[in-house]
mmCIF file of C-alpha atoms and ligand atoms in Angstrom:
data_model
loop_
_atom_site.group_PDB
_atom_site.id
_atom_site.type_symbol
_atom_site.label_atom_id
_atom_site.label_comp_id
_atom_site.label_asym_id
_atom_site.label_seq_id
_atom_site.Cartn_x
_atom_site.Cartn_y
_atom_site.Cartn_z
ATOM 1 C CA UNK W 8 0.000 0.000 0.000
ATOM 2 C CA UNK W 9 1.286 3.480 -0.827
ATOM 3 C CA UNK W 10 1.808 5.962 1.971
ATOM 4 C CA UNK W 11 -0.207 9.100 1.113
ATOM 5 C CA UNK W 12 2.029 11.218 3.276
ATOM 6 C CA UNK W 13 4.865 10.666 0.829
ATOM 7 C CA UNK W 14 2.834 10.682 -2.380
ATOM 8 C CA UNK W 15 1.210 13.643 -4.214
ATOM 9 C CA UNK W 16 -2.554 13.621 -4.977
ATOM 10 C CA UNK W 17 -1.764 13.111 -8.686
ATOM 11 C CA UNK W 18 -0.518 9.597 -7.880
ATOM 12 C CA UNK W 19 -4.164 8.662 -7.282
ATOM 13 C CA UNK W 20 -5.616 10.360 -10.386
ATOM 14 C CA UNK W 21 -7.270 7.126 -11.579
ATOM 15 C CA UNK W 22 -9.341 6.839 -8.371
ATOM 16 C CA UNK W 23 -12.504 8.741 -7.372
ATOM 17 C CA UNK W 24 -11.896 11.735 -5.055
ATOM 18 C CA UNK W 25 -8.099 11.391 -5.320
ATOM 19 C CA UNK W 26 -7.439 14.381 -3.027
ATOM 20 C CA UNK W 27 -9.261 12.551 -0.205
ATOM 21 C CA UNK W 28 -7.696 9.205 -0.975
ATOM 22 C CA UNK W 29 -4.310 10.901 -0.609
ATOM 23 C CA UNK W 30 -5.197 11.497 3.047
ATOM 24 C CA UNK W 31 -6.191 7.925 3.887
ATOM 25 C CA UNK W 32 -4.132 5.765 1.537
ATOM 26 C CA UNK W 33 -1.895 4.675 4.414
ATOM 27 C CA UNK W 34 -4.938 2.990 5.981
ATOM 28 C CA UNK W 35 -7.319 2.131 3.136
ATOM 29 C CA UNK W 36 -6.267 -0.235 0.306
ATOM 30 C CA UNK W 37 -6.901 1.230 -3.168
ATOM 31 C CA UNK W 38 -9.319 -1.570 -4.113
ATOM 32 C CA UNK W 39 -11.595 -0.648 -1.168
ATOM 33 C CA UNK W 40 -11.615 3.065 -1.959
ATOM 34 C CA UNK W 41 -14.285 3.233 -4.736
ATOM 35 C CA UNK W 42 -16.982 1.884 -2.357
ATOM 36 C CA UNK W 43 -15.829 4.217 0.421
ATOM 37 C CA UNK W 44 -15.710 7.167 -1.991
ATOM 38 C CA UNK W 45 -19.328 6.452 -2.997
ATOM 39 C CA UNK W 46 -20.372 6.827 0.666
ATOM 40 C CA UNK W 47 -18.276 9.990 1.002
ATOM 41 C CA UNK W 48 -19.877 11.537 -2.088
ATOM 42 C CA UNK W 49 -23.387 10.607 -0.885
ATOM 43 C CA UNK W 50 -22.696 12.069 2.571
ATOM 44 C CA UNK W 51 -21.416 15.325 1.041
ATOM 45 C CA UNK W 52 -24.618 15.594 -1.038
ATOM 46 C CA UNK W 53 -26.802 14.841 2.007
ATOM 47 C CA UNK W 54 -24.955 17.431 4.098
ATOM 48 C CA UNK W 55 -25.856 20.080 1.526
ATOM 49 C CA UNK W 56 -29.487 18.925 1.283
ATOM 50 C CA UNK W 57 -29.986 18.776 5.061
ATOM 51 C CA UNK W 58 -27.807 21.795 5.921
ATOM 52 C CA UNK W 59 -25.825 19.457 8.153
ATOM 53 C CA UNK W 60 -22.387 19.652 9.707
ATOM 54 C CA UNK W 61 -20.357 16.682 10.910
ATOM 55 C CA UNK W 62 -18.381 17.096 14.126
ATOM 56 C CA UNK W 63 -15.700 14.407 14.413
ATOM 57 C CA UNK W 64 -13.756 13.381 17.497
ATOM 58 C CA UNK W 65 -9.996 12.850 17.218
ATOM 59 C CA UNK W 66 -10.490 9.086 17.754
ATOM 60 C CA UNK W 67 -12.617 8.597 14.664
ATOM 61 C CA UNK W 68 -11.350 6.135 12.086
ATOM 62 C CA UNK W 69 -9.133 7.790 9.432
ATOM 63 C CA UNK W 70 -11.704 7.310 6.651
ATOM 64 C CA UNK W 71 -14.249 9.323 8.687
ATOM 65 C CA UNK W 72 -11.885 11.867 10.260
ATOM 66 C CA UNK W 73 -10.085 12.752 7.018
ATOM 67 C CA UNK W 74 -13.018 12.825 4.602
ATOM 68 C CA UNK W 75 -16.495 13.893 5.748
ATOM 69 C CA UNK W 76 -15.816 15.498 9.159
ATOM 70 C CA UNK W 77 -16.192 19.289 8.858
ATOM 71 C CA UNK W 78 -14.824 20.119 12.288
ATOM 72 C CA UNK W 79 -12.575 17.831 14.318
ATOM 73 C CA UNK W 80 -11.220 18.097 17.837
ATOM 74 C CA UNK W 81 -11.288 16.944 21.438
ATOM 75 C CA UNK W 82 -14.427 16.827 23.607
ATOM 76 C CA UNK W 83 -13.998 20.443 24.686
ATOM 77 C CA UNK W 84 -13.595 21.753 21.136
ATOM 78 C CA UNK W 85 -16.608 19.765 19.916
ATOM 79 C CA UNK W 86 -18.725 21.170 22.771
ATOM 80 C CA UNK W 87 -17.659 24.708 21.908
ATOM 81 C CA UNK W 88 -18.361 24.130 18.194
ATOM 82 C CA UNK W 89 -21.821 22.752 18.948
ATOM 83 C CA UNK W 90 -22.764 26.186 20.288
ATOM 84 C CA UNK W 91 -21.367 28.113 17.316
ATOM 85 C CA UNK W 92 -22.084 25.926 14.336
ATOM 86 C CA UNK W 93 -24.411 27.392 11.707
ATOM 87 C CA UNK W 94 -26.482 24.390 10.564
ATOM 88 C CA UNK W 95 -29.876 22.763 11.067
ATOM 89 C CA UNK W 96 -28.396 19.353 11.724
ATOM 90 C CA UNK W 97 -25.304 18.198 13.611
ATOM 91 C CA UNK W 98 -24.035 14.667 13.040
ATOM 92 C CA UNK W 99 -21.797 13.686 15.910
ATOM 93 C CA UNK W 100 -19.097 11.302 14.714
ATOM 94 C CA UNK W 101 -18.089 10.281 18.211
ATOM 95 C CA UNK W 102 -19.762 8.614 21.176
ATOM 96 C CA UNK W 103 -23.178 9.143 22.701
ATOM 97 C CA UNK W 104 -22.200 11.509 25.527
ATOM 98 C CA UNK W 105 -20.656 13.850 22.943
ATOM 99 C CA UNK W 106 -23.902 13.897 20.963
ATOM 100 C CA UNK W 107 -25.874 14.565 24.152
ATOM 101 C CA UNK W 108 -23.553 17.445 25.019
ATOM 102 C CA UNK W 109 -24.066 18.907 21.534
ATOM 103 C CA UNK W 110 -27.840 18.600 21.943
ATOM 104 C CA UNK W 111 -27.733 20.269 25.375
ATOM 105 C CA UNK W 112 -25.860 23.204 23.889
ATOM 106 C CA UNK W 113 -27.856 23.377 20.650
ATOM 107 C CA UNK W 114 -31.358 22.313 21.708
ATOM 108 C CA UNK W 115 -32.989 23.747 18.589
ATOM 109 C CA UNK W 116 -30.831 21.745 16.194
ATOM 110 C CA UNK W 117 -31.347 18.127 15.239
ATOM 111 C CA UNK W 118 -28.389 16.168 16.599
ATOM 112 C CA UNK W 119 -27.842 12.745 15.076
ATOM 113 C CA UNK W 120 -25.686 9.932 16.448
ATOM 114 C CA UNK W 121 -25.035 7.375 13.688
ATOM 115 C CA UNK W 122 -25.007 4.479 16.186
ATOM 116 C CA UNK W 123 -26.888 4.952 19.442
ATOM 117 C CA UNK W 124 -24.915 2.085 21.011
ATOM 118 C CA UNK W 125 -21.660 4.075 20.819
ATOM 119 C CA UNK W 126 -21.219 4.333 24.584
ATOM 120 C CA UNK W 127 -18.304 4.875 26.950
ATOM 121 C CA UNK W 128 -17.096 2.826 29.930
ATOM 122 C CA UNK W 129 -16.726 6.018 31.980
ATOM 123 C CA UNK W 130 -20.283 7.154 31.242
ATOM 124 C CA UNK W 131 -21.493 3.678 32.262
ATOM 125 C CA UNK W 132 -19.626 3.780 35.565
ATOM 126 C CA UNK W 133 -21.863 6.213 37.479
ATOM 127 C CA UNK W 134 -25.576 6.961 37.863
ATOM 128 C CA UNK W 135 -27.512 10.000 39.105
ATOM 129 C CA UNK W 136 -28.400 8.024 42.261
ATOM 130 C CA UNK W 137 -24.668 7.512 42.968
ATOM 131 C CA UNK W 138 -24.147 11.276 42.888
ATOM 132 C CA UNK W 139 -27.114 11.925 45.171
ATOM 133 C CA UNK W 140 -25.660 9.444 47.675
ATOM 134 C CA UNK W 141 -22.232 11.086 47.468
ATOM 135 C CA UNK W 142 -23.811 14.470 48.169
ATOM 136 C CA UNK W 143 -25.410 13.046 51.325
ATOM 137 C CA UNK W 144 -22.059 11.644 52.389
ATOM 138 C CA UNK W 145 -20.120 14.848 51.586
ATOM 139 C CA UNK W 146 -22.549 17.694 52.305
ATOM 140 C CA UNK W 147 -21.509 21.046 50.847
ATOM 141 C CA UNK W 148 -18.748 19.551 48.677
ATOM 142 C CA UNK W 149 -19.142 20.672 45.045
ATOM 143 C CA UNK W 150 -19.412 18.046 42.303
ATOM 144 C CA UNK W 151 -17.332 18.310 39.133
ATOM 145 C CA UNK W 152 -18.155 15.608 36.600
ATOM 146 C CA UNK W 153 -16.202 14.640 33.542
ATOM 147 C CA UNK W 154 -18.046 15.377 30.311
ATOM 148 C CA UNK W 155 -17.862 11.594 29.643
ATOM 149 C CA UNK W 156 -21.163 11.087 31.508
ATOM 150 C CA UNK W 157 -24.868 10.932 30.695
ATOM 151 C CA UNK W 158 -27.013 14.074 30.689
ATOM 152 C CA UNK W 159 -28.808 12.682 33.761
ATOM 153 C CA UNK W 160 -25.501 12.555 35.659
ATOM 154 C CA UNK W 161 -24.530 16.029 34.452
ATOM 155 C CA UNK W 162 -27.870 17.261 35.831
ATOM 156 C CA UNK W 163 -26.773 16.216 39.336
ATOM 157 C CA UNK W 164 -23.458 18.065 38.985
ATOM 158 C CA UNK W 165 -22.326 21.603 39.691
ATOM 159 C CA UNK W 166 -19.766 21.783 36.896
ATOM 160 C CA UNK W 167 -18.530 19.625 34.042
ATOM 161 C CA UNK W 168 -14.935 19.375 32.920
ATOM 162 C CA UNK W 169 -13.019 17.737 30.103
ATOM 163 C CA UNK W 170 -9.478 16.400 30.050
ATOM 164 C CA UNK W 171 -8.552 19.696 28.369
ATOM 165 C CA UNK W 172 -9.673 21.978 31.193
ATOM 166 C CA UNK W 173 -9.933 19.808 34.330
ATOM 167 C CA UNK W 174 -7.171 21.591 36.277
ATOM 168 C CA UNK W 175 -8.599 25.001 35.419
ATOM 169 C CA UNK W 176 -12.118 23.946 36.412
ATOM 170 C CA UNK W 177 -11.197 22.527 39.832
ATOM 171 C CA UNK W 178 -9.078 25.605 40.647
ATOM 172 C CA UNK W 179 -11.981 27.829 39.618
ATOM 173 C CA UNK W 180 -14.509 25.871 41.701
ATOM 174 C CA UNK W 181 -12.262 25.868 44.787
ATOM 175 C CA UNK W 182 -11.851 29.633 44.500
ATOM 176 C CA UNK W 183 -15.500 30.457 43.717
ATOM 177 C CA UNK W 184 -16.953 28.170 46.378
ATOM 178 C CA UNK W 185 -14.229 28.840 48.941
ATOM 179 C CA UNK W 186 -13.630 25.090 49.455
ATOM 180 C CA UNK W 187 -10.604 22.832 49.597
ATOM 181 C CA UNK W 188 -12.465 19.582 48.801
ATOM 182 C CA UNK W 189 -14.147 18.672 45.506
ATOM 183 C CA UNK W 190 -15.879 15.507 44.325
ATOM 184 C CA UNK W 191 -14.305 14.769 40.943
ATOM 185 C CA UNK W 192 -16.245 12.048 39.142
ATOM 186 C CA UNK W 193 -16.234 9.432 37.682
ATOM 187 C CA UNK W 194 -12.708 8.943 36.262
ATOM 188 C CA UNK W 195 -10.454 7.878 39.120
ATOM 189 C CA UNK W 196 -7.263 8.252 37.071
ATOM 190 C CA UNK W 197 -8.131 11.674 35.696
ATOM 191 C CA UNK W 198 -8.836 12.806 39.272
ATOM 192 C CA UNK W 199 -5.511 11.372 40.458
ATOM 193 C CA UNK W 200 -3.625 12.992 37.580
ATOM 194 C CA UNK W 201 -5.277 16.348 38.259
ATOM 195 C CA UNK W 202 -4.590 15.915 41.991
ATOM 196 C CA UNK W 203 -0.846 16.139 41.300
ATOM 197 C CA UNK W 204 -1.364 19.590 39.800
ATOM 198 C CA UNK W 205 -3.535 20.908 42.634
ATOM 199 C CA UNK W 206 -2.060 19.609 45.914
ATOM 200 C CA UNK W 207 -3.873 22.409 47.769
ATOM 201 C CA UNK W 208 -7.286 20.881 46.916
ATOM 202 C CA UNK W 209 -8.472 17.427 48.046
ATOM 203 C CA UNK W 210 -10.105 15.623 45.116
ATOM 204 C CA UNK W 211 -12.492 12.831 46.095
ATOM 205 C CA UNK W 212 -12.637 10.320 43.242
ATOM 206 C CA UNK W 213 -14.927 7.540 41.977
ATOM 207 C CA UNK W 214 -13.874 4.169 40.602
ATOM 208 C CA UNK W 215 -14.691 4.736 36.928
ATOM 209 C CA UNK W 216 -12.055 3.914 34.317
ATOM 210 C CA UNK W 217 -11.689 4.213 30.569
ATOM 211 C CA UNK W 218 -11.482 0.676 29.215
ATOM 212 C CA UNK W 219 -8.968 1.807 26.583
ATOM 213 C CA UNK W 220 -6.538 3.821 28.709
ATOM 214 C CA UNK W 221 -6.585 1.608 31.804
ATOM 215 C CA UNK W 222 -4.836 -1.117 29.781
ATOM 216 C CA UNK W 223 -1.565 0.810 29.450
ATOM 217 C CA UNK W 224 1.095 0.035 32.070
ATOM 218 C CA UNK W 225 4.321 1.770 33.161
ATOM 219 C CA UNK W 226 6.212 -1.271 31.857
ATOM 220 C CA UNK W 227 4.708 -0.638 28.387
ATOM 221 C CA UNK W 228 6.308 2.821 28.401
ATOM 222 C CA UNK W 229 9.665 1.517 29.618
ATOM 223 C CA UNK W 230 9.621 -1.187 26.924
ATOM 224 C CA UNK W 231 8.791 1.399 24.245
ATOM 225 C CA UNK W 232 11.667 3.620 25.334
ATOM 226 C CA UNK W 233 14.028 0.662 25.148
ATOM 227 C CA UNK W 234 12.827 -0.583 21.756
ATOM 228 C CA UNK W 235 12.556 2.949 20.257
ATOM 229 C CA UNK W 236 15.419 5.063 21.649
ATOM 230 C CA UNK W 237 14.687 8.774 21.863
ATOM 231 C CA UNK W 238 10.925 8.333 21.520
ATOM 232 C CA UNK W 239 8.857 11.177 23.019
ATOM 233 C CA UNK W 240 5.948 9.766 25.038
ATOM 234 C CA UNK W 241 2.626 11.642 25.157
ATOM 235 C CA UNK W 242 -0.163 10.215 27.341
ATOM 236 C CA UNK W 243 -3.836 10.952 27.860
ATOM 237 C CA UNK W 244 -4.762 11.768 31.489
ATOM 238 C CA UNK W 245 -7.306 8.914 31.512
ATOM 239 C CA UNK W 246 -4.240 6.642 31.825
ATOM 240 C CA UNK W 247 -3.271 5.418 35.315
ATOM 241 C CA UNK W 248 -1.064 7.978 37.134
ATOM 242 C CA UNK W 249 1.915 5.575 37.114
ATOM 243 C CA UNK W 250 1.710 5.619 33.306
ATOM 244 C CA UNK W 251 1.422 9.406 33.145
ATOM 245 C CA UNK W 252 4.454 9.629 35.473
ATOM 246 C CA UNK W 253 6.521 7.752 32.860
ATOM 247 C CA UNK W 254 5.407 10.074 30.024
ATOM 248 C CA UNK W 255 7.082 13.269 28.790
ATOM 249 C CA UNK W 256 3.768 15.105 28.469
ATOM 250 C CA UNK W 257 0.120 14.452 29.366
ATOM 251 C CA UNK W 258 -2.888 16.190 27.875
ATOM 252 C CA UNK W 259 -6.196 15.888 26.097
ATOM 253 C CA UNK W 260 -6.332 14.552 22.556
ATOM 254 C CA UNK W 261 -6.121 18.124 21.229
ATOM 255 C CA UNK W 262 -3.225 18.947 23.553
ATOM 256 C CA UNK W 263 -1.318 15.915 22.263
ATOM 257 C CA UNK W 264 -1.944 16.947 18.644
ATOM 258 C CA UNK W 265 -0.843 20.516 19.467
ATOM 259 C CA UNK W 266 2.310 19.196 21.125
ATOM 260 C CA UNK W 267 3.226 17.280 17.949
ATOM 261 C CA UNK W 268 2.499 20.358 15.781
ATOM 262 C CA UNK W 269 4.603 22.641 17.961
ATOM 263 C CA UNK W 270 7.502 20.433 19.022
ATOM 264 C CA UNK W 271 7.795 18.168 15.956
ATOM 265 C CA UNK W 272 9.599 15.351 17.772
ATOM 266 C CA UNK W 273 11.507 13.024 15.430
ATOM 267 C CA UNK W 274 9.904 9.958 16.988
ATOM 268 C CA UNK W 275 6.752 9.990 19.092
ATOM 269 C CA UNK W 276 4.245 7.641 20.671
ATOM 270 C CA UNK W 277 0.714 8.640 21.696
ATOM 271 C CA UNK W 278 -0.426 6.585 24.685
ATOM 272 C CA UNK W 279 -4.083 6.691 23.811
ATOM 273 C CA UNK W 280 -6.591 5.307 21.295
ATOM 274 C CA UNK W 281 -4.822 4.187 18.106
ATOM 275 C CA UNK W 282 -6.747 6.200 15.514
ATOM 276 C CA UNK W 283 -5.265 9.325 17.075
ATOM 277 C CA UNK W 284 -1.782 8.559 15.691
ATOM 278 C CA UNK W 285 -3.294 7.600 12.315
ATOM 279 C CA UNK W 286 -4.994 10.997 12.116
ATOM 280 C CA UNK W 287 -2.233 13.215 13.533
ATOM 281 C CA UNK W 288 0.399 11.557 11.331
ATOM 282 C CA UNK W 289 -1.313 12.663 8.090
ATOM 283 C CA UNK W 290 0.052 16.203 8.529
ATOM 284 C CA UNK W 291 3.493 15.032 9.661
ATOM 285 C CA UNK W 292 5.242 12.794 7.132
ATOM 286 C CA UNK W 293 8.584 13.701 8.677
ATOM 287 C CA UNK W 294 7.707 12.257 12.115
ATOM 288 C CA UNK W 295 7.968 8.580 13.016
ATOM 289 C CA UNK W 296 4.879 7.527 14.963
ATOM 290 C CA UNK W 297 5.357 4.417 17.102
ATOM 291 C CA UNK W 298 1.952 2.776 17.310
ATOM 292 C CA UNK W 299 0.974 0.546 20.201
ATOM 293 C CA UNK W 300 -2.700 -0.029 19.544
ATOM 294 C CA UNK W 301 -5.696 0.075 21.897
ATOM 295 C CA UNK W 302 -8.909 0.664 19.989
ATOM 296 C CA UNK W 303 -12.063 2.162 21.512
ATOM 297 C CA UNK W 304 -14.835 -0.232 20.432
ATOM 298 C CA UNK W 305 -17.434 2.514 20.936
ATOM 299 C CA UNK W 306 -15.717 5.011 18.641
ATOM 300 C CA UNK W 307 -15.361 2.239 16.057
ATOM 301 C CA UNK W 308 -19.132 1.852 15.854
ATOM 302 C CA UNK W 309 -19.264 5.046 13.807
ATOM 303 C CA UNK W 310 -18.726 4.218 10.140
ATOM 304 C CA UNK W 311 -19.315 5.998 6.834
ATOM 305 C CA UNK W 312 -22.304 3.762 5.912
ATOM 306 C CA UNK W 313 -23.912 4.562 9.300
ATOM 307 C CA UNK W 314 -23.312 8.297 8.839
ATOM 308 C CA UNK W 315 -24.878 8.053 5.393
ATOM 309 C CA UNK W 316 -27.926 6.197 6.771
ATOM 310 C CA UNK W 317 -28.258 8.696 9.630
ATOM 311 C CA UNK W 318 -28.482 11.573 7.160
ATOM 312 C CA UNK W 319 -30.774 9.691 4.780
ATOM 313 C CA UNK W 320 -33.260 8.695 7.496
ATOM 314 C CA UNK W 321 -32.578 11.515 10.002
ATOM 315 C CA UNK W 322 -32.045 8.956 12.752
ATOM 316 C CA UNK W 323 -30.970 8.524 15.543
ATOM 317 C CA UNK W 324 -31.916 11.962 16.743
ATOM 318 C CA UNK W 325 -30.732 12.582 20.310
ATOM 319 C CA UNK W 326 -33.505 13.589 22.705
ATOM 320 C CA UNK W 327 -32.916 14.585 26.310
ATOM 321 C CA UNK W 328 -35.485 14.283 29.063
ATOM 322 C CA UNK W 329 -36.697 17.864 29.688
ATOM 323 C CA UNK W 330 -36.607 17.087 33.425
ATOM 324 C CA UNK W 331 -32.807 16.892 33.285
ATOM 325 C CA UNK W 332 -31.877 19.025 30.260
ATOM 326 C CA UNK W 333 -31.840 22.473 31.903
ATOM 327 C CA UNK W 334 -29.784 21.357 34.912
ATOM 328 C CA UNK W 335 -27.363 19.366 32.730
ATOM 329 C CA UNK W 336 -26.942 22.328 30.366
ATOM 330 C CA UNK W 337 -26.178 24.607 33.299
ATOM 331 C CA UNK W 338 -23.299 22.347 34.422
ATOM 332 C CA UNK W 339 -21.828 22.339 30.897
ATOM 333 C CA UNK W 340 -22.325 26.094 30.442
ATOM 334 C CA UNK W 341 -20.634 26.854 33.772
ATOM 335 C CA UNK W 342 -17.637 24.924 32.446
ATOM 336 C CA UNK W 343 -17.627 26.761 29.102
ATOM 337 C CA UNK W 344 -17.780 30.122 30.870
ATOM 338 C CA UNK W 345 -14.405 29.432 32.505
ATOM 339 C CA UNK W 346 -11.646 30.812 30.265
HETATM 340 P P1 LIG J 8 -10.608 14.264 24.864
HETATM 341 O O1 LIG J 8 -11.547 15.218 25.487
HETATM 342 O O2 LIG J 8 -9.190 14.423 25.314
HETATM 343 O O3 LIG J 8 -10.730 14.302 23.376
HETATM 344 O O4 LIG J 8 -10.971 12.783 25.342
HETATM 345 C C1 LIG J 8 -12.197 12.200 25.111
HETATM 346 C C2 LIG J 8 -12.146 10.773 25.349
HETATM 347 O O5 LIG J 8 -13.125 10.087 25.302
HETATM 348 C C3 LIG J 8 -10.857 10.210 25.652
HETATM 349 O O6 LIG J 8 -10.937 8.870 25.845
HETATM 350 FE FE1 LIG J 9 -14.932 6.339 26.640
HETATM 351 FE FE2 LIG J 9 -12.421 5.501 26.755
HETATM 352 FE FE3 LIG J 9 -13.758 5.242 24.483
HETATM 353 FE FE4 LIG J 9 -12.992 7.671 25.330
HETATM 354 S S1 LIG J 9 -11.685 5.990 24.704
HETATM 355 S S2 LIG J 9 -15.011 7.115 24.541
HETATM 356 S S3 LIG J 9 -13.216 7.431 27.551
HETATM 357 S S4 LIG J 9 -14.234 4.212 26.436
#
């Protein structure tokens, strides 16, 4: 298979949509491309007909991320874009909590999730009843929940945060509320990683974990450094703190991409979901990406045929129980107001 990053678009002139194939040829064999290109062309037509925009998370498969996604980014960027985007329809190429967040912030738009089963182990790990019990146990302690939660859980929370702004949010809450204890839910490892940055605040955590990031170990990082001398290690803060301690940098998916753009390390490994390296590497042919691979099965549920069907049938439209929507929106908006 040719590597698009080393080959000009003209090398693919015999194929449909050669400029797009140039972006994914490292991942998609040429014989598969005509069928994929037919879906891409149909989705582009449907986007125009429906006045739709596709928001794509950084973990989307390369053939989604590099072709039909209009705006890509981390959870925080996608939430911010959901407020601003000028369209009647948003298709969220990501997981369900991201689509719910978009719907909370753009209640008048139709928000479609191409596969309603695209969940998240963190979102599954906590219920609204758990938060109500924690509030009884820790009266007066504010609740900051990770955006990787259901709208019903967000409705029980004071603030949301993402991996991109967690430190800023807990510092803000401690200052505004005049407290030195915060419930930070449900990602235990994110809370522990943030705790290192804010020793002055006690973060009370929950036992939720990301099924993708919890599988990385400190030994994995040591082995990578030995087998790939000089490799720069970037890790997502959903990884266990012992893993983050072995890394050179930790940050959200967008922060990792920004690090690569700014620092241009010769050799790098992203300790996170594997599509991330596939997508970031497209713009960086000069960088060697070492690729240990942990796939998120939920992100992988989103495919081009499902996006096409979603736009054809206008399903699955995300609906949020009005009894929780206003309170959930308030928690997300309080987060977005922090700059
Ligand atoms: P980011 O907000 O860093 O994109 O992370 C979202 C996510 O689900 C990571 O597993
Ligand atoms: Fe959830 Fe982890 Fe998948 Fe992100 S990578 S959507 S946190 S299961």
